[in-house]
Coordinates of C-alpha atoms in Angstrom, one line a residue:
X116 CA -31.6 -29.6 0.6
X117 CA -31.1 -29.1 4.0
X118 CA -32.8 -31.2 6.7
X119 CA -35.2 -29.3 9.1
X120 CA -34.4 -28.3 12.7
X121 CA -36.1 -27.5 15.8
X122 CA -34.9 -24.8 17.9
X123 CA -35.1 -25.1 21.7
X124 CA -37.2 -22.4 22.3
X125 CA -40.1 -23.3 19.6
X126 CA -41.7 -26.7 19.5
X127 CA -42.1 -26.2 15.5
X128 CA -39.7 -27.4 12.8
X129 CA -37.9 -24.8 11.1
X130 CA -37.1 -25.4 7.7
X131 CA -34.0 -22.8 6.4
X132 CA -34.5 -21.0 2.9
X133 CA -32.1 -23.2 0.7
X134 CA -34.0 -22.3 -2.5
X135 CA -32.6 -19.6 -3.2
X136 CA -28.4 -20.6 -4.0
X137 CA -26.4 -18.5 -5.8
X138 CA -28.7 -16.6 -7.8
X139 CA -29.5 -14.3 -4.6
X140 CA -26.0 -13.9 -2.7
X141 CA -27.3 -11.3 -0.6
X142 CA -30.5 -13.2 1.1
X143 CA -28.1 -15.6 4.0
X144 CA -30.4 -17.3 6.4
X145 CA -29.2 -17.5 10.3
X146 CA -29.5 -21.1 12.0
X147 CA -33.1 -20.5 12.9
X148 CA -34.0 -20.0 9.7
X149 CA -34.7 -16.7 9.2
X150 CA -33.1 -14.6 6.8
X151 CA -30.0 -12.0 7.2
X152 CA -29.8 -9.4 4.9
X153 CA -25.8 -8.8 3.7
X154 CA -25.1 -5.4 4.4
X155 CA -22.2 -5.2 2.0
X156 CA -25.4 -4.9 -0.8
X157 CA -26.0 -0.9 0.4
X158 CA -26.4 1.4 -2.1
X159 CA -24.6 4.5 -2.7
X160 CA -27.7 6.7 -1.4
X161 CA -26.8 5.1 2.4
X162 CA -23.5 5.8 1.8
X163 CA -24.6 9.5 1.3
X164 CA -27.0 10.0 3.7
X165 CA -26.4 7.5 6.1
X166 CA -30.3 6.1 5.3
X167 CA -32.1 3.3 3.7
X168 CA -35.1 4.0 1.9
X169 CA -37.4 3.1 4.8
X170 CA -35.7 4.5 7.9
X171 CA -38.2 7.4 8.0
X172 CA -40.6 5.5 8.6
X173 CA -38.7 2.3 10.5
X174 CA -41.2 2.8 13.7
X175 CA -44.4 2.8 11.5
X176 CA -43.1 -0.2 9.7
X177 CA -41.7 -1.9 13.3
X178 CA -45.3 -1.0 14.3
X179 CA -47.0 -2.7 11.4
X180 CA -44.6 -6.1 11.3
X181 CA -45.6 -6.7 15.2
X182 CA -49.3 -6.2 13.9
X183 CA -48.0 -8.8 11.5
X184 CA -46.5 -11.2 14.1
X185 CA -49.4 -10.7 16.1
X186 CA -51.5 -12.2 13.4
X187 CA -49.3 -15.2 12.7
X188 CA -49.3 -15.9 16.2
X189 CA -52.9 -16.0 16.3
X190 CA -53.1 -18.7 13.5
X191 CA -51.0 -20.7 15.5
X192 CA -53.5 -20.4 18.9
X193 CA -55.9 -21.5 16.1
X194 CA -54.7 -24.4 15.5
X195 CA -53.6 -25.3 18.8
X196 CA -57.4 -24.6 19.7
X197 CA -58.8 -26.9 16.4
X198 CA -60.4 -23.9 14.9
X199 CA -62.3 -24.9 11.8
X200 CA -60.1 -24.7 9.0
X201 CA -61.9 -22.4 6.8
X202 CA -61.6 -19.8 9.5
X203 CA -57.6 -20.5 9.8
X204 CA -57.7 -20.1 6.2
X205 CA -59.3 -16.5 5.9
X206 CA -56.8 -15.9 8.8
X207 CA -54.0 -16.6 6.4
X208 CA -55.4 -14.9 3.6
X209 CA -55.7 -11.5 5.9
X210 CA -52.2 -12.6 7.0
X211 CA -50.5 -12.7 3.6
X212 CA -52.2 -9.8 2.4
X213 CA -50.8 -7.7 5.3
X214 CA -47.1 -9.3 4.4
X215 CA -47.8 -8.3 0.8
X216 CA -48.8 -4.4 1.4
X217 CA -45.2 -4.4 4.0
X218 CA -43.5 -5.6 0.9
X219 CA -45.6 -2.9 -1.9
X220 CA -44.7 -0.3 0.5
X221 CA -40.9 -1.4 1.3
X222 CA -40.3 -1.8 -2.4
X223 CA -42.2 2.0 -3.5
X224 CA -39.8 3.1 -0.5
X225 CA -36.3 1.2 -2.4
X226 CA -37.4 2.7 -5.5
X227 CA -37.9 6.1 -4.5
X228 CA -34.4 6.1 -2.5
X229 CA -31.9 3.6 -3.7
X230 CA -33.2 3.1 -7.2
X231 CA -33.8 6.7 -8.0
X232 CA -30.1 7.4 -6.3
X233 CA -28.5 5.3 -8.1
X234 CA -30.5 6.5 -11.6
X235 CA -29.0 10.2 -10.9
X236 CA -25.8 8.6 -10.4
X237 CA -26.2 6.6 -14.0
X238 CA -23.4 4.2 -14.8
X239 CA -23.3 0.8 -13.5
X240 CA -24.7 1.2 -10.2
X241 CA -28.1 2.3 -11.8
X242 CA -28.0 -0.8 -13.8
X243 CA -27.0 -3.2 -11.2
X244 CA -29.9 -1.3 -8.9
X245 CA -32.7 -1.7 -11.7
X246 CA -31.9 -5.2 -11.8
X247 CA -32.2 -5.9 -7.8
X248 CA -35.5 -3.9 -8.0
X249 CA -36.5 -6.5 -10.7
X250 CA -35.7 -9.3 -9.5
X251 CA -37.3 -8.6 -6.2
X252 CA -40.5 -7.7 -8.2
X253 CA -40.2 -10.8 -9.5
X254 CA -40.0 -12.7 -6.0
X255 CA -43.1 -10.8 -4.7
X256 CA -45.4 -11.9 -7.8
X257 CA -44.2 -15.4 -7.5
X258 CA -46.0 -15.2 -3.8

């Protein structure tokens, strides 16, 4: 495992997402330990419309994740203001919740594009894509 590491501009230790090894080669985390999607994964729907499944509505879901950061950010003024910890724990219940419907709506968004792209296509790219789409079901009920 790899030891944790502060960055310069946050006081907090950053631990990077070792876990996941070689059974997900396309999640790569950056040395600040946040994760870097491998863009050599694309599916042959981007390649044809020059798309992922959620750029229509990229602003909406930039929109939503700063709503997001906003809230994580708030649990962290929590704490540095000793909020009673029930309260910083409904906070991160209304926190996870909102990262769970960004992930229900990113996934119905893969499925509909990529997934259903690659299933008109048949073959081994529909397989290969069915499997991705499970195996990052499978990640989100795990949280």
């Amino acid at each position: 495992m790899t030891s944790p590491q502060t960055t310069p501009d946050t006081p907090e230790t950053v631990t990077p997402d070792t876990d996941r090894g070689p059974a997900d080669p396309d999640a790569a985390t950056t040395g600040h330990g946040t994760v870097a999607q491998a863009t050599s994964q694309c599916c042959s729907a981007h390649a044809a419309t020059g798309e992922h499944g959620y750029t229509k509505h990229k602003e909406a879901h930039v929109k939503r994740l700063r709503r997001i950061e906003g809230q994580i950010r708030g649990l962290q003024r929590m704490v540095d203001e000793d909020v009673y910890c029930i309260d910083i724990l409904t906070q991160v219940s209304a926190s996870t919740k909102a990262l769970q419907s960004f992930a229900l709506q990113l996934l119905e968004e893969h499925l509909r594009h990529c997934v259903a792209h690659a299933a008109l296509d048949g073959g081994a790219e529909m397989d290969a894509k069915v499997e991705e789409a499970t195996a990052a079901i499978a990640r989100l009920l795990r949280t």
